C-alpha atoms as one frame of an Amber mdcrd trajectory, in Angstrom:
protein
   0.024  -0.005   0.047   1.240   3.523  -0.841   1.965   5.470   2.272   0.742
   8.637   0.482  -2.735   7.316   0.009  -5.385   8.244   2.576  -6.962   5.210
   4.189 -10.025   4.827   6.588  -8.818   3.587  10.084 -11.388   2.324  12.518
 -11.234   3.565  16.089 -12.370   1.833  19.218 -16.071   2.783  18.715 -16.090
   1.485  15.273 -15.905   4.917  13.638 -13.441   5.738  10.858 -10.717   8.345
  10.983  -8.446   9.773   8.179  -4.742   8.904   8.111  -2.886  12.412   7.958
   0.356  13.240   6.334   1.030   9.758   4.799   1.375   7.947   8.033   1.301
   4.164   7.319  -1.797   2.572   8.802   0.193  -0.464   9.659   2.078   1.554
  12.275  -1.181   2.010  14.163  -1.173  -1.452  15.727  -3.467  -0.372  18.551
  -6.580   1.672  17.863  -6.159   3.893  20.972  -2.564   4.308  20.289  -3.393
   5.538  16.763  -6.047   7.751  17.994  -3.682   9.475  20.432  -0.894   9.881
  17.886  -3.283  11.335  15.262  -4.620  13.724  17.846  -1.092  14.941  18.857
  -0.217  15.344  15.233  -3.417  17.292  14.441  -2.812  19.463  17.521   0.722
  20.105  16.640  -0.180  21.076  13.143  -2.999  23.421  14.352  -0.626  25.005
  16.849   1.975  25.676  14.020  -0.709  27.321  11.909  -2.057  29.359  14.811
   1.425  30.466  15.506   2.104  31.492  11.866  -1.123  33.623  11.937  -0.182
  35.096  15.270   3.256  35.949  14.060   1.813  37.692  11.169  -0.665  39.525
  13.327   2.245  40.471  15.656   4.107  41.983  12.634   1.061  43.971  11.733
   0.622  45.328  15.186   4.343  46.168  15.453   4.123  48.114  12.227   1.142
  50.034  13.419   3.030  50.669  16.794   6.109  52.020  14.847   3.900  54.270
  12.843   2.036  55.605  15.955   5.258  56.064  17.823   6.722  58.084  14.983
   3.497  60.225  14.905   3.629  60.792  18.634   7.194  62.230  18.182   5.600
  65.209  16.389   2.684  65.813  18.725   2.467  69.292  20.179   0.731  69.901
  23.412  -1.869  72.663  22.806  -1.477  74.174  26.245   2.367  74.318  26.559
   3.532  73.969  23.074   5.874  70.997  24.187   5.928  67.203  23.468   4.059
  64.791  25.663   6.066  63.268  28.457   3.706  60.492  29.859   6.266  57.863
  30.229   9.906  57.811  31.366  12.217  57.299  28.388  14.385  54.751  30.348
  11.420  52.451  30.939  10.117  52.940  27.470  13.556  51.979  26.157  13.698
  48.814  28.368  10.059  47.665  26.991  11.433  48.222  23.464  14.335  45.987
  24.293  12.225  43.240  25.846   9.908  43.524  22.835  12.799  43.141  20.360
  14.170  40.042  22.329  10.772  38.398  22.208  10.349  39.151  18.500  13.836
  37.633  17.742  12.649  34.396  19.511   9.562  34.346  17.268  11.576  34.848
  14.210  13.889  32.003  15.203  10.811  29.791  15.735   9.471  30.600  12.458
  12.663  29.856  10.774  12.561  26.493  12.257   9.261  25.605  10.761   8.996
  23.249   7.726   8.768  24.867   4.369   5.004  24.488   3.966   4.324  26.680
   6.944   6.742  29.319   5.967   4.851  29.570   2.645   1.648  30.152   4.668
   3.456  32.807   6.573   4.782  34.535   3.506   1.183  34.661   2.227  -0.148
  36.127   5.390   2.703  38.694   5.318   1.970  39.694   1.827  -1.622  40.360
   2.804  -0.464  42.403   5.756   1.928  44.371   3.335  -1.025  45.242   1.149
  -2.943  46.510   4.203  -0.081  48.577   5.244   0.808  49.847   1.809   4.481
  48.684   1.831   6.311  45.439   2.498   6.949  44.624   6.081  10.676  44.282
   5.433  10.854  48.026   4.390   9.599  49.330   7.728  12.003  51.450   9.653
  13.667  49.767  12.608  12.632  50.750  16.134  15.006  53.421  17.299  15.851
  53.677  21.047  14.566  56.883  22.465  18.050  58.130  23.415  18.511  58.687
  19.672  15.309  60.530  19.227  14.501  63.304  16.678  14.971  66.892  17.493
  12.967  68.182  20.431  11.417  71.388  19.424   9.536  72.120  22.525   9.257
  75.715  23.655   8.125  75.167  27.170   5.797  77.777  28.650   7.250  80.647
  26.838   4.984  83.062  24.917   5.580  86.158  22.842   2.998  88.443  21.335
   5.197  89.152  18.395   4.819  85.582  17.234   1.950  84.156  15.176  -0.628
  82.403  17.437  -0.697  79.544  15.068   3.096  79.039  15.253   4.093  75.390
  14.660   7.608  74.624  15.899   7.564  71.133  14.597  10.074  72.149  11.850
  12.070  69.003  11.359  10.946  67.743   8.021  14.082  66.565   6.185  17.451
  65.079   6.914  19.300  66.877   4.065  18.785  69.254   1.211  19.157  66.531
  -1.320  16.434  64.250  -0.119  13.613  63.369  -2.384  10.006  63.292  -1.014
   8.872  60.329  -2.995   9.596  56.653  -3.630   9.512  56.341  -7.273   8.515
  53.266  -9.439  11.445  50.940 -10.056  10.297  50.082 -13.647   7.536  50.708
 -16.068   5.667  47.669 -17.370   5.984  46.234 -20.753   2.698  47.469 -21.798
   3.433  50.988 -20.724   6.818  51.236 -22.640   5.381  51.348 -26.252   2.754
  53.810 -25.145   5.546  56.126 -23.711   7.638  55.805 -26.876   4.701  56.781
 -28.998   3.968  59.752 -26.588   7.609  60.999 -26.853   7.632  60.623 -30.696
   4.523  62.574 -30.967   5.762  65.215 -28.577   8.895  65.616 -30.668   6.923
  66.134 -33.888   4.836  68.763 -32.263   7.724  70.473 -30.597   9.551  70.761
 -33.885   6.468  72.314 -35.492   6.322  74.767 -32.591   9.779  75.741 -33.283
   9.693  76.260 -37.015   6.222  77.781 -37.284   5.773  81.659 -36.724   2.503
  83.497 -37.467  -0.226  82.852 -37.095   0.853  80.276 -34.344   3.175  82.704
 -32.604   2.728  86.370 -32.563   5.108  89.182 -31.107   3.882  90.949 -28.027
   3.545  94.717 -28.502   4.891  95.495 -25.012   8.083  93.629 -24.842   8.495
  91.924 -28.296   8.203  88.317 -26.628   6.658  85.449 -28.683   3.127  84.632
 -27.685   1.251  81.497 -28.421  -2.286  81.886 -30.047  -4.126  79.177 -28.191
  -7.055  79.035 -30.737  -4.640  78.537 -33.539  -2.619  75.884 -31.566  -5.835
  74.000 -30.780  -6.776  73.928 -34.331  -3.220  72.684 -35.346  -2.865  70.159
 -32.632  -6.051  68.203 -31.906  -5.825  65.765 -29.021  -8.390  63.660 -27.203
 -10.015  65.509 -24.174  -8.581  68.902 -25.245 -11.935  70.584 -24.785 -12.430
  69.239 -21.411 -10.444  71.687 -19.357 -10.941  72.412 -15.698 -11.894  76.013
 -14.502  -8.873  76.516 -12.514  -6.274  75.531 -15.127  -4.398  77.915 -17.379
  -1.843  77.696 -20.127   1.534  79.331 -20.119   3.429  79.332 -23.408   6.562
  81.186 -24.559   9.330  80.966 -27.106  12.745  82.652 -27.484  16.128  82.144
 -29.119  19.585  83.013 -28.101  23.323  82.284 -28.757  25.178  80.498 -25.898
  28.914  79.785 -25.631  28.762  75.968 -25.527  28.736  73.312 -28.259  25.656
  71.574 -29.172  27.060  68.078 -28.128  28.024  69.410 -24.709  24.498  71.056
 -24.204  22.754  67.743 -25.195  24.995  65.762 -22.753  23.919  68.181 -19.972
  20.205  68.072 -20.762  20.150  64.257 -20.794  21.910  63.946 -17.452  19.612
  64.936 -14.486  22.322  65.889 -12.160  24.186  68.051 -14.793  20.936  69.493
 -15.838  20.133  70.514 -12.256  23.708  71.953 -12.008  23.198  73.878 -15.199
  19.999  75.577 -13.805  20.481  75.727  -9.911  18.168  78.803  -9.636  15.235
  77.185 -11.447  15.525  73.416 -10.927  15.400  72.640  -7.293  15.207  68.873
  -7.694  15.918  66.414 -10.593  16.495  62.768 -10.879  15.899  60.145 -13.507
  13.239  57.597 -12.850  14.065  55.129 -15.574  16.085  55.020 -18.886  13.605
  53.719 -21.431  16.011  53.919 -24.414  19.735  54.458 -24.324  20.043  55.878
 -27.825  22.667  55.053 -30.515  26.088  53.880 -29.712  28.222  56.853 -28.741
  25.318  59.312 -29.067  22.407  60.557 -27.282  20.183  60.522 -30.460  17.245
  58.367 -29.688  17.569  58.231 -25.975  14.466  58.374 -23.842  14.504  59.069
 -20.178  11.465  59.214 -17.590  12.467  62.049 -15.283  11.125  63.914 -12.099
  11.848  67.591 -11.428  10.789  70.449  -9.333  10.871  74.050 -10.711  11.114
  76.931  -8.429  11.241  80.687  -7.847  13.855  81.687  -5.256  11.462  82.554
  -2.490   9.680  80.557   0.260   6.157  81.930  -0.686   5.948  80.672  -4.271
   4.940  77.089  -4.651   7.127  74.946  -6.692   6.001  73.037  -9.839   6.333
  69.441  -9.959   6.745  67.502 -13.234   7.106  63.741 -14.177   7.888  63.766
 -17.795   9.508  61.977 -20.666  12.716  63.548 -22.135  13.416  62.478 -25.669
  16.651  63.535 -27.583  17.001  63.173 -31.438  19.552  64.403 -33.959  17.669
  66.120 -36.764  20.660  66.847 -39.019  24.466  67.300 -38.838  25.014  69.726
 -35.857  21.236  70.073 -35.255  19.547  68.525 -32.128  16.176  68.617 -30.468
  15.273  67.751 -26.866  11.511  67.395 -26.245   9.685  67.013 -22.842   6.013
  65.793 -22.292   4.488  64.996 -18.989   3.359  61.554 -18.244   1.088  60.179
 -15.498   1.475  57.153 -13.079  -1.988  55.963 -12.133  -0.467  53.421  -9.706
   1.410  56.343  -7.907  -1.104  59.139  -6.996   1.586  61.212  -5.401   3.092
  61.727  -8.884  -0.156  63.048 -10.455   1.280  66.617 -10.615  -0.758  69.748
 -10.611   1.421  70.944 -13.501   1.881  69.337 -16.908   4.439  69.864 -19.471
   2.814  70.027 -22.866   5.241  69.202 -25.809   8.207  71.690 -25.406  11.947
  71.721 -25.004  15.035  73.170 -26.738  16.166  73.138 -30.376  20.009  73.356
 -30.642  21.984  74.275 -33.696  25.707  74.254 -33.891  27.287  77.459 -35.051
  31.032  78.366 -35.475  33.594  79.249 -32.684  32.025  76.922 -30.183  28.665
  78.596 -29.948  25.133  77.164 -30.385  21.920  78.740 -31.296  19.238  77.546
 -28.781  15.584  78.109 -29.463  13.499  77.386 -26.282   9.860  76.470 -26.223
   8.093  76.358 -22.839   4.628  75.131 -22.750   2.842  74.167 -19.476  -0.657
  73.484 -18.083  -1.091  74.893 -14.590  -3.767  73.721 -12.223  -4.068  76.570
  -9.643  -4.626  74.821  -6.364  -1.675  76.306  -4.337  -2.265  80.190  -4.171
   0.569  82.429  -5.108   1.236  85.409  -2.718  -0.005  88.673  -3.993   3.513
  90.031  -4.069   4.560  87.579  -6.691   1.258  87.362  -8.577   2.311  89.804
 -11.364   5.604  87.939 -11.917   3.841  84.567 -12.121   0.930  85.598 -14.140
   2.990  87.294 -16.755   4.855  84.112 -17.532   8.132  85.573 -16.688   8.807
  83.394 -13.699   9.059  80.140 -15.491   9.059  81.149 -19.207  11.391  80.566
 -22.015  13.245  83.852 -21.504  14.229  83.038 -17.919  15.597  79.534 -19.053
  17.656  81.133 -21.894  19.076  84.068 -19.904  20.102  81.662 -17.157  21.591
  79.265 -19.718  23.674  82.144 -21.386  25.033  83.157 -18.009  25.911  79.592
 -16.870  27.519  78.948 -20.100  29.746  81.915 -19.709  30.602  80.655 -16.265
  31.519  77.205 -17.570  33.734  78.858 -20.238  35.462  80.877 -17.690  36.076
  77.802 -15.588  37.771  76.084 -18.583  40.149  78.996 -19.331  43.428  78.401
 -17.606  44.431  82.030 -17.480  43.397  84.409 -14.692  41.896  87.878 -15.381
  44.433  90.623 -14.513  43.551  92.679 -11.409  45.166  95.870 -10.142  44.924
  94.655  -6.449  44.195  91.540  -4.763  45.614  88.000  -4.599  45.535  86.218
  -8.074  45.016  82.524  -7.424  46.822  80.006  -9.560  44.831  78.425 -12.475
  44.165  75.331 -10.197  43.297  77.617  -7.329  40.835  79.594  -9.467  39.078
  76.369 -10.569  38.979  75.113  -6.964  37.423  78.519  -5.845  34.836  78.467
  -8.644  33.900  74.742  -7.725  33.397  75.745  -4.085  31.406  78.829  -5.119
  29.231  76.707  -7.416  28.377  74.403  -4.499  27.668  77.346  -2.253  25.101
  78.884  -4.816  23.557  75.309  -5.304  23.122  74.799  -1.643  21.607  78.258
  -1.082  19.175  77.917  -4.034  18.121  74.398  -2.823  17.316  75.842   0.598
  15.549  79.136  -0.134  12.726  77.971  -2.087   9.355  76.184  -1.173  10.427
  72.802  -2.307   8.037  69.749  -1.557  10.629  68.531   1.029  10.594  71.891
   2.938   8.142  72.909   5.585   8.216  76.622   6.284   6.596  77.937   9.406
   5.578  81.689   9.506   6.581  84.115  12.218   5.658  87.795  12.395   7.964
  89.943  10.435   8.797  93.212   8.597   6.066  92.610   5.915   2.764  90.773
   5.350   4.792  87.732   4.152   6.442  87.453   7.643   9.573  85.582   8.389
   9.619  81.939   7.311  11.659  79.421   9.233  12.480  75.769   8.677  14.783
  73.312  10.336  16.801  70.261   9.087  19.519  68.027  10.106  22.555  68.592
   7.747  24.269  65.279   6.695  25.476  66.065   3.140  29.247  66.071   2.455
  30.555  69.660   2.396  28.081  70.985   4.904  28.578  71.351   8.769  27.053
  68.425  10.551  24.253  69.304  12.995  21.123  71.123  13.043  20.674  73.989
  10.588  18.075  76.726  11.084  16.970  78.483   7.762  15.023  81.702   7.718
  13.789  84.059   4.846  11.347  86.586   3.955  10.590  88.481   0.817   9.862
  92.248   0.427   8.952  94.669  -2.541  11.190  97.506  -3.034  10.250 100.497
  -5.532  13.655 100.357  -7.004  14.875  98.724 -10.184  16.551  95.219  -9.776
  19.795  96.709 -11.256  20.100  99.361  -8.486  19.262  96.770  -5.718  21.944
  94.386  -7.105  24.633  97.142  -7.275  23.820  97.971  -3.618  24.351  94.449
  -2.377  27.371  93.844  -4.552  29.292  96.936  -3.580  31.721  96.062  -0.534
  31.731  99.721   0.432  27.967  99.655   1.192  28.032  96.305   2.886  28.118
  97.741   6.329  24.662  99.313   5.673  22.892  95.859   5.501  25.258  93.241
   7.074  24.104  93.230  10.699  26.605  90.391  11.446  29.708  92.620  10.530
  29.188  94.929  13.537  29.877  97.905  11.405  33.310  96.772  10.210  34.067
  97.403   6.592  35.381  94.611   4.287  38.204  94.524   1.779  38.246  92.344
  -1.427  41.488  90.259  -1.391  40.683  87.977  -4.423  38.565  88.409  -7.443
  37.475  86.016 -10.183  35.331  87.057 -13.229  33.009  84.459 -14.364  30.848
  86.274 -17.123  30.670  89.005 -19.620  28.629  91.057 -17.291  30.930  92.867
 -14.613  28.545  91.892 -11.834  29.201  88.093 -12.419  32.171  87.434 -10.115
  33.490  85.610  -7.253  35.085  87.457  -4.437  37.103  86.656  -1.328  36.382
  89.413   1.349  38.330  90.107   4.511  36.836  92.107   7.406  38.859  95.115
   8.580  39.240  95.827  12.244  36.987  92.819  13.176  39.548  91.078  15.339
  38.901  87.776  13.556  41.798  87.599  10.969  41.261  83.848  10.558  37.740
  84.259   9.106  36.954  85.400   5.691  33.878  85.602   3.317  33.423  83.721
   0.137  30.858  85.532  -2.137  29.542  84.947  -5.471  27.407  87.586  -7.355
  25.439  87.031 -10.572  22.975  88.817 -12.660  21.083  88.456 -15.859  17.812
  89.810 -17.355  15.722  87.267 -15.260  17.180  88.161 -11.832  20.170  88.534
  -9.609  21.592  87.057  -6.475  24.348  87.751  -3.938  25.467  84.610  -2.040
  28.099  84.525   0.634  29.401  82.122   3.301  32.026  82.532   6.123  35.068
  80.369   5.580  38.106  80.089   7.821  41.819  80.702   6.599  42.941  77.001
   6.608  40.129  76.185   4.249  40.900  79.153   1.992  44.574  77.899   1.867
  43.365  74.463   0.644  41.392  76.216  -2.157  44.151  78.535  -3.142  46.434
  75.591  -3.454  44.115  73.884  -6.067  43.067  70.978  -3.843  39.626  69.390
  -3.954  37.134  71.695  -2.003  34.340  69.116  -1.714  34.756  68.473   1.935
  35.139  72.125   2.946  32.008  72.879   5.094  30.001  75.976   3.922  26.718
  77.386   5.118  25.550  80.157   2.653  23.167  83.108   3.114  22.327  85.775
   0.731  19.731  87.811  -1.340  17.867  87.089  -4.520  16.484  90.108  -6.669
  13.848  89.571  -9.085  11.718  91.839 -11.160   8.196  92.299  -9.849   6.633
  91.576 -13.231   4.809  95.018 -13.476   5.858  95.819 -16.985   6.321  99.530
 -17.654   6.073  98.892 -21.315   8.738 101.525 -21.972  10.183 102.139 -25.398
  13.076  99.939 -26.535  11.977  97.095 -24.692  12.408  93.936 -26.775  13.355
  90.334 -26.525  16.898  91.014 -27.516  17.743  94.170 -25.455  15.616  93.171
 -22.321  13.903  89.792 -22.546  12.128  90.196 -19.408  10.606  93.657 -20.193
  10.632  96.686 -18.033  10.033  96.579 -14.324   8.766  99.190 -11.828  10.219
  97.529  -8.852  12.082  94.609  -7.228  11.229  91.463  -5.285  13.880  90.815
  -2.750  14.325  87.663  -0.715  16.509  87.851   2.254  17.717  84.358   3.574
  20.062  83.210   6.303  21.235  79.708   7.246  22.551  79.284  10.846  24.164
  76.150  12.281  22.350  75.972  15.710  24.159  72.967  17.113  26.610  70.272
  15.993  24.570  67.781  18.056  21.611  66.183  16.180  19.611  66.134  19.495
  19.826  70.026  19.853  16.718  71.746  21.008  15.110  74.794  19.412  13.680
  77.052  21.969  11.734  80.388  21.610  14.958  82.343  22.219  16.530  80.870
  19.079  13.457  81.674  17.084  13.271  85.261  18.199  17.006  85.791  17.514
  16.618  84.792  13.862  13.451  86.715  13.554  15.095  89.810  14.887  18.162
  89.180  12.616  15.853  89.162   9.450  13.763  92.071  10.625  16.823  94.284
  11.369  18.343  93.385   8.008  15.174  94.459   6.113  15.012  97.579   8.034
  18.464  98.563   7.285  18.055  97.718   3.628  14.986 100.026   3.334  16.676
 102.809   5.282  19.747 102.792   3.213  17.783 102.788   0.027  15.355 105.495
   1.176  12.298 103.201   0.997   9.295 103.627   3.283
């Protein structure tokens, strides 16, 4: 008889019982013995099954406990503003250790089970993962409370100058480079052909947008910009659902051309690399990363390459919402020395957080190689914006005019950055009547450090998705915005960094405001940290055709701190200006001047951004070639500081620290207005 067959076995009462698990009936010589053995086997099997189910239930409860524990870390007491303290951290830690030991024992027991029971456990675990929204193995480990997150309690302090709704739970990110989302790992085989077709159609439409003039594009009478005629566009490019537009959506479309000092191949390489693209546009692109390379293109060429990308576009102010895009970027060589890079947004139904409120309609840049290392770039920016996040009234004109994210801003920034890269590649050093002239290697090292300083500043002054600004009272209706994060990136001081910023409107042209901040002789009028001490420029590097585009090394006079200097970069173009600076000690400067790698030198930049207010004056002579952004009746100035509060990750932010940075921003704004004779 086959031991794997089930047989009926009579018991002592004449009833029949099934043989389980292939047990040979011949082994049950005694009916009573067989009954007891079968009962023990059945009980053991039932206990194993129950233990598997209980283990899965414990995992689910443990996951929920972790989630609740993390949520409780950020609870603020409504009466005192501090965190709850119901239990002693020592006993809580001991309970966690005991729980961990018990869970380890359960894990060892499960590992000792036969494979069939482990399969059942895997099935239950997968069901629990669906319930929780992510695999159990990806859940964060339980951290002992001694390594808790930053305590932001303010005790019983109160201050009438602060907003009554002040939320001091500011710790929202571990570093400036963190991304807010977990992106999909790969697209399905059904999605790839659809994306290829989308990219091909977008490329065809983009090329027609570049090559067609009237009646599709007409010149603006006020500033000479190309304006898209939406009725003509809709007739030329019919697409399903085009008539079903939401009431709160609007279209922004612009086109412009310019010469840039960079080869077409180099430009294409930077556009198709997310990190290089972000480095090329640090003032516009706050975050960029590739999600998946769908096609690598021809051998040794980017032609035919297709990349799924994520990016955030920003205006350098904490009160202007960023624009998120998940899009396809397709590169194609049209002819010898002629390239096209086209973008089009794509949705992920399986990832609702990537369903952006902004969509890139077919747009991009058309690059033509011209002699002497230059390229002619034609830029088309075409987006559909869903107005869910309101823009502050101070920036409403700049945003609604299309100047904040339009083709003109992209191109003027590209021109300036290409000039900067050209200066970086030149071995010679511009002649100066005074100051220390660094060696060619020292010049490149200082430019690298300054570039990282500017990128860090731009990444921390905007309202990126990873930032959480809290509003204090301040010198304007915008107030002072503050945020806190733990700095862990290489090249930044380790610890807790407090960022604070505000934006104001000044009835002065952006050019005049930029000159005021750039001039070292007027620095004492706004630099509240200089204690009235003047500064002297000891080194100067030109990095553009405009005299305002430069890198300086400043030394304070009569400050008593001869070991501390200031690294500063100033840049300006028609779309805006900035002055970014950071203190740096003498040993670090010696490393830079010697030409060594400055990647590990810690910097913490502060500074100013100056933007046109968008209120076009429509003055004569304003054209796309002479002044791409048109006239402006005033300036939008953002003042931003970054301060290392403590080198300890467990440092506490109290009300005194908040008031200190609030007063620092307010005093700086008051001194700026006083120096410029603004009410």
